[in-house]
PDB file of C-alpha atoms and ligand atoms in Angstrom:
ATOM      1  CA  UNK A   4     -14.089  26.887  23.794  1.00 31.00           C
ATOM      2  CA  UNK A   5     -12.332  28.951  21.023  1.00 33.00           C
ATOM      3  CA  UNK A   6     -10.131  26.581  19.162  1.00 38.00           C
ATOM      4  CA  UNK A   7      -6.745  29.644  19.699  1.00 35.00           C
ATOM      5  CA  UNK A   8      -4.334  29.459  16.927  1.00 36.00           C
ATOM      6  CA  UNK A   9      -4.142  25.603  16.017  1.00 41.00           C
ATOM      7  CA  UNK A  10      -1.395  25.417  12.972  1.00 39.00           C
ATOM      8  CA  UNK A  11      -2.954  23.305  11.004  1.00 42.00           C
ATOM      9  CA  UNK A  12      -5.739  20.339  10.491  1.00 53.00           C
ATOM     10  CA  UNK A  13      -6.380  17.904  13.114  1.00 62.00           C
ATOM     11  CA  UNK A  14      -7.313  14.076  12.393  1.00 74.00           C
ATOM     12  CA  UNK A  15      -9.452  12.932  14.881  1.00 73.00           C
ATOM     13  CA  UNK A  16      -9.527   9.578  16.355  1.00 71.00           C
ATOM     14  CA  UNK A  17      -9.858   7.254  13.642  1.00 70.00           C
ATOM     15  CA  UNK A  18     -13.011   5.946  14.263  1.00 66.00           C
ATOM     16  CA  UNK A  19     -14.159   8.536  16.791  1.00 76.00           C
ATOM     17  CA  UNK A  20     -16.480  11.559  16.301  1.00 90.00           C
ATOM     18  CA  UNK A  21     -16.881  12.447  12.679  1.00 96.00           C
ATOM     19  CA  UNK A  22     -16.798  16.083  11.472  1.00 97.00           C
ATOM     20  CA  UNK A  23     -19.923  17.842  11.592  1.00 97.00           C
ATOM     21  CA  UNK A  24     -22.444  16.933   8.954  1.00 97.00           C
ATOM     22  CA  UNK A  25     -20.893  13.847   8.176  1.00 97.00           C
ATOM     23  CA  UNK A  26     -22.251  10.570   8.561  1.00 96.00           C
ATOM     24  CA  UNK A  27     -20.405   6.814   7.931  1.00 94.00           C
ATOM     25  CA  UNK A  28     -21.583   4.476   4.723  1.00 86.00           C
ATOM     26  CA  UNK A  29     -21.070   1.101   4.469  1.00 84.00           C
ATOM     27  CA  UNK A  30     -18.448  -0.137   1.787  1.00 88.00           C
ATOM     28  CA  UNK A  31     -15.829   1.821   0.313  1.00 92.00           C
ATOM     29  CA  UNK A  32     -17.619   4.015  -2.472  1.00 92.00           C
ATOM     30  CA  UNK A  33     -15.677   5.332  -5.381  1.00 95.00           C
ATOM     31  CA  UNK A  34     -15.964   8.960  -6.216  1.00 94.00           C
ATOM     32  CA  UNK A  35     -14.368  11.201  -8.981  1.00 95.00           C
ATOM     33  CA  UNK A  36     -14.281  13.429 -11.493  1.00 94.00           C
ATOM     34  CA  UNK A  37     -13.595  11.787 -14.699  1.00 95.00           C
ATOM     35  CA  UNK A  38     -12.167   8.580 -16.425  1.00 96.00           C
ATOM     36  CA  UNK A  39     -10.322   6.194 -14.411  1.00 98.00           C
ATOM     37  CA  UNK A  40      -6.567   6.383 -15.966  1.00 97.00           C
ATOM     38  CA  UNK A  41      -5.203   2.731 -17.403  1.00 97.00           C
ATOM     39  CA  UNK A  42      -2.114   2.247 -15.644  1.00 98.00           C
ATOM     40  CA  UNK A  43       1.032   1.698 -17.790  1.00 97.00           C
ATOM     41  CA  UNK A  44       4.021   0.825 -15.386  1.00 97.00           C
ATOM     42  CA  UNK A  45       6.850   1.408 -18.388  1.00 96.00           C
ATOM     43  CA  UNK A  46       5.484   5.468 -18.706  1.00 96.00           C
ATOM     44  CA  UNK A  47       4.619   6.005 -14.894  1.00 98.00           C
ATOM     45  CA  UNK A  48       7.134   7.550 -13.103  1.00 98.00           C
ATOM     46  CA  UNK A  49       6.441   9.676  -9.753  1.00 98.00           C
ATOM     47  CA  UNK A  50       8.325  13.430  -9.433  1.00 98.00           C
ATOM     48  CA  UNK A  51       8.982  15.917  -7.006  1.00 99.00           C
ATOM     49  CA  UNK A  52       9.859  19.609  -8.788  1.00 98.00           C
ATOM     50  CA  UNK A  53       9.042  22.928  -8.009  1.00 98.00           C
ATOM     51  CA  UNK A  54      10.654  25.006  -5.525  1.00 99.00           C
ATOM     52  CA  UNK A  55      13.104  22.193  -4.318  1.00 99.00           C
ATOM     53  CA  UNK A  56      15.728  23.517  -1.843  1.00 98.00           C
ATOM     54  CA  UNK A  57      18.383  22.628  -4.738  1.00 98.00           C
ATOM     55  CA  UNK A  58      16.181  23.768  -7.458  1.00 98.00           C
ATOM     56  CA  UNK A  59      16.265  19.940  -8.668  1.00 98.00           C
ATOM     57  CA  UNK A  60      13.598  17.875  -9.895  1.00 98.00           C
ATOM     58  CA  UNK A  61      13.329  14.015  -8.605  1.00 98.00           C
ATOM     59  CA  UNK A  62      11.837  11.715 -10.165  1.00 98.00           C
ATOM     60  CA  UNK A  63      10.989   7.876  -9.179  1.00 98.00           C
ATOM     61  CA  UNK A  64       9.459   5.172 -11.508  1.00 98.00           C
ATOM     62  CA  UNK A  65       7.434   2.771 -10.248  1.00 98.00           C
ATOM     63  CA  UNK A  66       9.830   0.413  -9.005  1.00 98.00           C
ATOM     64  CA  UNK A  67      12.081   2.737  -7.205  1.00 98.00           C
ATOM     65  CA  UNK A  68       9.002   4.467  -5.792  1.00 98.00           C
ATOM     66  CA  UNK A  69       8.029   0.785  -4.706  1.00 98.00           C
ATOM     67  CA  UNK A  70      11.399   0.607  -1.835  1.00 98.00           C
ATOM     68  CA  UNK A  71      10.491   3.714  -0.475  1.00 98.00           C
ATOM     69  CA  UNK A  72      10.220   3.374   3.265  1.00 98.00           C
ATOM     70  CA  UNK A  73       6.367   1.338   3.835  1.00 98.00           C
ATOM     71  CA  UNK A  74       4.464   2.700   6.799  1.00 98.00           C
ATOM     72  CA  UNK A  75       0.991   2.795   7.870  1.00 98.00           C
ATOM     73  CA  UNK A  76      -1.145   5.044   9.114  1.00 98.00           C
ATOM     74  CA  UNK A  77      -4.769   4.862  10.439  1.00 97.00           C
ATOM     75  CA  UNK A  78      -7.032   7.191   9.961  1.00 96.00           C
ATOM     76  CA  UNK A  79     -10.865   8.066   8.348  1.00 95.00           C
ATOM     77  CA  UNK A  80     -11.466   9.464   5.258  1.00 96.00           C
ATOM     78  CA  UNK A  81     -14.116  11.856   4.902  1.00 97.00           C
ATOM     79  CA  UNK A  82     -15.917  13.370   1.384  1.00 97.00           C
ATOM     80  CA  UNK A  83     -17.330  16.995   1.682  1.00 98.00           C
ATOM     81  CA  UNK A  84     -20.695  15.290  -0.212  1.00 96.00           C
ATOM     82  CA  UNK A  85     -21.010  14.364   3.375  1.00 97.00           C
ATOM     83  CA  UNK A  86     -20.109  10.411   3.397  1.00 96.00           C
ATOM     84  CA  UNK A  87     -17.111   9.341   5.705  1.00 96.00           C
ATOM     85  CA  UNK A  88     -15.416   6.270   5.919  1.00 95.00           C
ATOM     86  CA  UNK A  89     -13.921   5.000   9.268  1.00 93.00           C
ATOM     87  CA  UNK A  90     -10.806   3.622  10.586  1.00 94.00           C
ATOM     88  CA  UNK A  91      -8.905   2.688   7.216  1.00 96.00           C
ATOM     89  CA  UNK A  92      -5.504   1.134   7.158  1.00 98.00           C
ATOM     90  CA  UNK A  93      -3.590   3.175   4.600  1.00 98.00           C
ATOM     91  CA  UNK A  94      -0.168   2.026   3.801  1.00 98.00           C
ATOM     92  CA  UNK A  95       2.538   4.171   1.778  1.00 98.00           C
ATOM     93  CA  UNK A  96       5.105   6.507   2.033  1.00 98.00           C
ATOM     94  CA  UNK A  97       4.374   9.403   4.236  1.00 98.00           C
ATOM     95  CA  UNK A  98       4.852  12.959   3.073  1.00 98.00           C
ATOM     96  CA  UNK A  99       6.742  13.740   5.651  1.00 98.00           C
ATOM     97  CA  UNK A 100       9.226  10.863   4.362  1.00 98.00           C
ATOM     98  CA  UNK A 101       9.035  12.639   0.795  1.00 98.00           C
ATOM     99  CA  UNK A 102       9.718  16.078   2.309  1.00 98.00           C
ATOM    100  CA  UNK A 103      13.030  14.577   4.284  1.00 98.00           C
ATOM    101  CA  UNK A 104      14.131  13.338   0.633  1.00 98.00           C
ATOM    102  CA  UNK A 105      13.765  16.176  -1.146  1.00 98.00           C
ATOM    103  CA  UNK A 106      13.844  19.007   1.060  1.00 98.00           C
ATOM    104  CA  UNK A 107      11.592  21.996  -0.286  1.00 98.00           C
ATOM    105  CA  UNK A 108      13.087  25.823  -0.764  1.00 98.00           C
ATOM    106  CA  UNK A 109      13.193  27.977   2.721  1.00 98.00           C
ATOM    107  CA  UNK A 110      10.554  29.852   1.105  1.00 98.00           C
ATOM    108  CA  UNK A 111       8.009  26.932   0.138  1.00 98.00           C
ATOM    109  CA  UNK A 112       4.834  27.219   1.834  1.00 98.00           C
ATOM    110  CA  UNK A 113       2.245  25.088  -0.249  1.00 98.00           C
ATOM    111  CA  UNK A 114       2.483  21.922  -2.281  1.00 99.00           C
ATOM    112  CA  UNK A 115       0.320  20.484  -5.664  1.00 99.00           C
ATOM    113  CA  UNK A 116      -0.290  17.292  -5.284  1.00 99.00           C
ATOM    114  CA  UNK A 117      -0.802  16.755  -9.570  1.00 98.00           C
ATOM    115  CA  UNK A 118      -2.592  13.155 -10.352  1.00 98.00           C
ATOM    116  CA  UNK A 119      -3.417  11.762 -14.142  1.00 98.00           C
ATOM    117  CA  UNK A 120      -5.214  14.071 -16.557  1.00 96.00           C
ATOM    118  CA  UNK A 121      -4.278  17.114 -14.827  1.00 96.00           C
ATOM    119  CA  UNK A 122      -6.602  16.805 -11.685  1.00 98.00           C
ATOM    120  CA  UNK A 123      -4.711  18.591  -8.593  1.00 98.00           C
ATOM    121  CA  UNK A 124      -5.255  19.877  -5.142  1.00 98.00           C
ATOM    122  CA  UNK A 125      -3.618  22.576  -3.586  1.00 98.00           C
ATOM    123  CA  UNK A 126      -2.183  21.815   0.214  1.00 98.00           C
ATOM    124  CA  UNK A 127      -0.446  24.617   3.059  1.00 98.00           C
ATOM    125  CA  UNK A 128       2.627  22.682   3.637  1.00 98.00           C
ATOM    126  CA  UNK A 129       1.929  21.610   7.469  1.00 98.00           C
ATOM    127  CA  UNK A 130      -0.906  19.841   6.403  1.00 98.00           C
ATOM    128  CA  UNK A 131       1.306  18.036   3.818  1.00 98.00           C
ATOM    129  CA  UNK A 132       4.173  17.446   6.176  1.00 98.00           C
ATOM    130  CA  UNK A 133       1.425  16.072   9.168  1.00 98.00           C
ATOM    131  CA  UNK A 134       2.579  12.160   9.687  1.00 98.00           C
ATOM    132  CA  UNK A 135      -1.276  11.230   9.368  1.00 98.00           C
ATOM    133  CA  UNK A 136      -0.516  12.356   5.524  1.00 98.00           C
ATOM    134  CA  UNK A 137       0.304   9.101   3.144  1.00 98.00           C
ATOM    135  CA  UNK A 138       0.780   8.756  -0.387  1.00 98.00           C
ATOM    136  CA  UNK A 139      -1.165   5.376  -0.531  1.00 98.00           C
ATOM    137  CA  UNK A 140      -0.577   2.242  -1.638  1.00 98.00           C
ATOM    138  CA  UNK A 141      -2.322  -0.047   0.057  1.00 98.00           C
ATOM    139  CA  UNK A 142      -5.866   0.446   1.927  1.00 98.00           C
ATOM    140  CA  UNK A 143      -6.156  -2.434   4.928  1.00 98.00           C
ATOM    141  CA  UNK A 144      -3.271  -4.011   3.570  1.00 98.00           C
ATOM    142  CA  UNK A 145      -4.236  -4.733   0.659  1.00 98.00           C
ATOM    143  CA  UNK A 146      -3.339  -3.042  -3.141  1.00 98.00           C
ATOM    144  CA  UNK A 147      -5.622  -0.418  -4.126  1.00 98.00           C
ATOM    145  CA  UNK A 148      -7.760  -1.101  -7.309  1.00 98.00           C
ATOM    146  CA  UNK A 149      -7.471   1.266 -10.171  1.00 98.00           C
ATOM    147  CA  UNK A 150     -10.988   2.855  -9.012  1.00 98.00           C
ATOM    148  CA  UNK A 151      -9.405   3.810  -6.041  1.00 98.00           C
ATOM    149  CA  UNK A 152      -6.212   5.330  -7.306  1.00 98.00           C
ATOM    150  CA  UNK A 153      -3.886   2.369  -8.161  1.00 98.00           C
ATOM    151  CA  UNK A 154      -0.733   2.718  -8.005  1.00 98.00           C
ATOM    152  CA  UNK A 155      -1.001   5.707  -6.147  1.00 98.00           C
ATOM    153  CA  UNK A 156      -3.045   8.076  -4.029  1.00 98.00           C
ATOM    154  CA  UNK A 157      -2.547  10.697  -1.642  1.00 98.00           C
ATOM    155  CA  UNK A 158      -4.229  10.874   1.722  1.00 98.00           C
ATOM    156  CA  UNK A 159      -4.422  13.574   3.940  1.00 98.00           C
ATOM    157  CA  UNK A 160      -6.919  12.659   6.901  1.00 97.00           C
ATOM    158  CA  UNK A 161      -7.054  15.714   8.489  1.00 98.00           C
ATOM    159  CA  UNK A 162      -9.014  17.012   5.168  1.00 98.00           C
ATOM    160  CA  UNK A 163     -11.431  16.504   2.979  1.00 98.00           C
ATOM    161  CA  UNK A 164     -10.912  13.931   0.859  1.00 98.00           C
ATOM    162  CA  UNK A 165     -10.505  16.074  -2.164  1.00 98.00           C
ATOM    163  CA  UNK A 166      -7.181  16.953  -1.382  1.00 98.00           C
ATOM    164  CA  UNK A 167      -6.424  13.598  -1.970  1.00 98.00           C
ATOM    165  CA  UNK A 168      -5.948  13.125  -5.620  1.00 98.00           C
ATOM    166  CA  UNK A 169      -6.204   9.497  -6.446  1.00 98.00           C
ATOM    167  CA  UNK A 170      -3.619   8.561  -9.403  1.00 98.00           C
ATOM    168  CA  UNK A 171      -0.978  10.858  -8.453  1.00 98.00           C
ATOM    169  CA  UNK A 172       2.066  11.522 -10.127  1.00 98.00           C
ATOM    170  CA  UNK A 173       4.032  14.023  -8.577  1.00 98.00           C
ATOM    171  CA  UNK A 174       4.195  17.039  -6.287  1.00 99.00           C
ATOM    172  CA  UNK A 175       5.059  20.903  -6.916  1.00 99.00           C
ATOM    173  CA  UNK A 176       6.733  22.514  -3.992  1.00 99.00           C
ATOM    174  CA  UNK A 177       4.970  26.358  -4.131  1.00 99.00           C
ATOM    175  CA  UNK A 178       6.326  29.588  -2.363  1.00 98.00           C
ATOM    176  CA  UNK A 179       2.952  30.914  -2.995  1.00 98.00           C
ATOM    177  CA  UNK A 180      -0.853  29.590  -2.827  1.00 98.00           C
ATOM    178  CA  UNK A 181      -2.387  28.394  -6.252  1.00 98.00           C
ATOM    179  CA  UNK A 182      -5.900  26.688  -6.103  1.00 98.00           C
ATOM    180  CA  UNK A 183      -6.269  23.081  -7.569  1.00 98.00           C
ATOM    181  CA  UNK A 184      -8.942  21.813  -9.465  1.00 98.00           C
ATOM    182  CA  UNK A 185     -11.916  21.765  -7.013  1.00 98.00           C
ATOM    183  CA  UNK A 186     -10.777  24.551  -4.890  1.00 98.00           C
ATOM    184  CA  UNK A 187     -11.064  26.534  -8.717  1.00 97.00           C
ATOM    185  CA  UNK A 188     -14.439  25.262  -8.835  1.00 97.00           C
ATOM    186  CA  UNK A 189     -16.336  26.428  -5.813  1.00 98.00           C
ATOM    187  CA  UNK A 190     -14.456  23.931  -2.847  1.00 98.00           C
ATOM    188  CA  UNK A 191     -12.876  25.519   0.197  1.00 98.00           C
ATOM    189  CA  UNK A 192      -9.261  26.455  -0.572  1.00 98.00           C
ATOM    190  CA  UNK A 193      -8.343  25.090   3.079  1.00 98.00           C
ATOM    191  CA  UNK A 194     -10.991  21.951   3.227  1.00 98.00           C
ATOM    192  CA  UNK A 195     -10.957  21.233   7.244  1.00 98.00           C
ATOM    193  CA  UNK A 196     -13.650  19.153   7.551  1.00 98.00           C
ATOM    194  CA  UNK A 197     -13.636  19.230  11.519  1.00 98.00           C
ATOM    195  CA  UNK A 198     -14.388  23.268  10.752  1.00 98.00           C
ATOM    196  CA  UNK A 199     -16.829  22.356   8.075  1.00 98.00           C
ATOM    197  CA  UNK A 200     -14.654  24.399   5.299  1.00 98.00           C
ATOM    198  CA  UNK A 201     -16.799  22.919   2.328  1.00 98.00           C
ATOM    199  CA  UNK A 202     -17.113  26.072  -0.305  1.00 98.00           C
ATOM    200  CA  UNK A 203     -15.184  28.611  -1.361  1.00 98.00           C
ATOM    201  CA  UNK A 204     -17.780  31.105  -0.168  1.00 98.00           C
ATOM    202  CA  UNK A 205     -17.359  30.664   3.435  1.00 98.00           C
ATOM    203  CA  UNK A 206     -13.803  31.321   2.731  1.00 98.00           C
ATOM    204  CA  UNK A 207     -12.488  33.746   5.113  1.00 97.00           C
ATOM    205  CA  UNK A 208      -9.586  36.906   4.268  1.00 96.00           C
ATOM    206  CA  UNK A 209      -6.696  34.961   3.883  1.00 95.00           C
ATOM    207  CA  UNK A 210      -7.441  31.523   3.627  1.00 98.00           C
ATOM    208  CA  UNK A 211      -7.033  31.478  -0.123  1.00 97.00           C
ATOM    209  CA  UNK A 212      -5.938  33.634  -2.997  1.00 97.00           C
ATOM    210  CA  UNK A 213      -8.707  35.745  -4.873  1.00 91.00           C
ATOM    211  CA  UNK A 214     -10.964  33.528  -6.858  1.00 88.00           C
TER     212      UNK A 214
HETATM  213  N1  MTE B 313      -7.644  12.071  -9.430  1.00 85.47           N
HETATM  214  C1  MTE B 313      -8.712  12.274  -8.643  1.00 85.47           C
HETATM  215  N2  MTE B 313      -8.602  12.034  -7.322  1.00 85.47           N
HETATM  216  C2  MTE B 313      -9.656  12.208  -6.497  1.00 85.47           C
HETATM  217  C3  MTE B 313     -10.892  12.667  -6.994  1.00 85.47           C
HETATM  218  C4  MTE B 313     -10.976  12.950  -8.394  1.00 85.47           C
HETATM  219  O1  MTE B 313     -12.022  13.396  -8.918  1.00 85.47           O
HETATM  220  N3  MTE B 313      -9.874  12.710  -9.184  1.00 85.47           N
HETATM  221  N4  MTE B 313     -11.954  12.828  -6.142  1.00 85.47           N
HETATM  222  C5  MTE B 313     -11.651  12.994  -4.711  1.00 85.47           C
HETATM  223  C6  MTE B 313     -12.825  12.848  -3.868  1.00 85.47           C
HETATM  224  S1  MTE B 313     -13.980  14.076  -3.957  1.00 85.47           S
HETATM  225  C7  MTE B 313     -12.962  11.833  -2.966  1.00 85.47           C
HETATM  226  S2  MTE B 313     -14.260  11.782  -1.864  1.00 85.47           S
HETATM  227  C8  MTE B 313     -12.012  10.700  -2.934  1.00 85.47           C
HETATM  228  C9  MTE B 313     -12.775   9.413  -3.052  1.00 85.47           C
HETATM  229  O2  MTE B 313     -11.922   8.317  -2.966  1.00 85.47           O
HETATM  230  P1  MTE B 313     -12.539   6.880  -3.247  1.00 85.47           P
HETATM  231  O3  MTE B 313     -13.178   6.912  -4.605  1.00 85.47           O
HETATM  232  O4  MTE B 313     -11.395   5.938  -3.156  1.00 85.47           O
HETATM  233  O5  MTE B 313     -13.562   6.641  -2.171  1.00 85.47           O
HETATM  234  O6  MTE B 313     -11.066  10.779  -3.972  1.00 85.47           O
HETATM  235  C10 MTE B 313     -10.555  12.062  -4.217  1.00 85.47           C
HETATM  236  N5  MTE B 313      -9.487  11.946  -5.190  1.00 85.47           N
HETATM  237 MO1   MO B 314     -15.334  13.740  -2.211  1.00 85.47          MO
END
């Protein structure tokens, strides 16, 4: 049946059917692009900016960011080199919590989610706003470990993991589409795994701004 006009990503079942082409692995592998950043809790601090709705930037440090409203979402987490991991616990704030506190510009229609060292990944706003989307952290209730993002990650189930920079540190409201690191370098501007939206070649008119 023709899937007609969904909005935006779907999640699955957490631990359900995986996406096409993907398969499970045992243990929680660690993947990334680079050094893993030391984290210094006296320079971290976590901000919103961008196109907020009162053209504001907000900014947390690490213990304000800490009394943010805790929930918990479950969901799988799947990595376009075709590994997924089922049925995690994540704990965090949601994104939809982050949106309600700093409301983005009528016009805002993606987000950056920016992590350490300048990795980023570029996200259509519903995606960002779904309540499976967390900015992690805990995994299974307990704290993530700096290979896995410590103190914070984002993850958005309903995508390839990719679009969930580990180590982030803030989020750009956009009232325009801008790719991120990966989706500059060959990765499906989109990423819906459950469509199998790996590479920017099978990119169709409109689902991402001229490479
Ligand atoms: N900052 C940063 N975040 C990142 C990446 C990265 O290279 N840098 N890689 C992504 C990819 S491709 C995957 S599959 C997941 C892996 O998360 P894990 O190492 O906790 O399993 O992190 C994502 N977040
Ligand atoms: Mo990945």
């Amino acid at each position: 049946m023709e899937d007609m006009g969904q909005p935006h990503s779907h999640t699955g079942e957490p631990g359900g059917a995986l996406p096409p082409g993907q398969r499970t692995q045992r243990g929680w592998p660690v993947t990334h692009y680079g050094p893993v950043p030391r984290f210094r809790p006296e320079r971290w601090e976590f901000r919103v900016f961008g196109a907020t709705a009162d053209g504001g930037v907000r900014s947390w440090t690490h213990d304000e960011f800490g009394a943010l409203p805790y929930e918990t979402v479950v969901a799988d987490l799947h990595c376009v080199t075709k590994f997924s991991m089922p049925g995690s616990e994540w704990g965090g704030v949601r994104a939809a919590t982050l949106l309600a506190l700093v409301p983005p510009a009528p016009g805002v229609t993606h987000v950056m989610a920016w992590a350490e060292y300048g990795y980023s990944a570029n996200l259509r706003l519903a995606d960002f706003q779904d309540p499976s989307a967390v900015l992690a952290t805990h995994r299974d209730g307990e704290l993530l470990t700096a290979e896995h993002g410590f103190p914070l990650r984002l993850v958005v189930p309903g995508l390839y993991a990719w679009k969930g920079p580990k180590w982030l540190r803030g989020v750009e409201y956009m009232t325009a589409d801008r790719r991120g690191f990966w989706e500059e370098r060959g990765y499906h501007n989109i990423g819906d795994p459950w469509r199998e939206q790996r590479y920017s070649y099978q990119e169709e008119p409109g689902e991402g701004p001229e490479l």
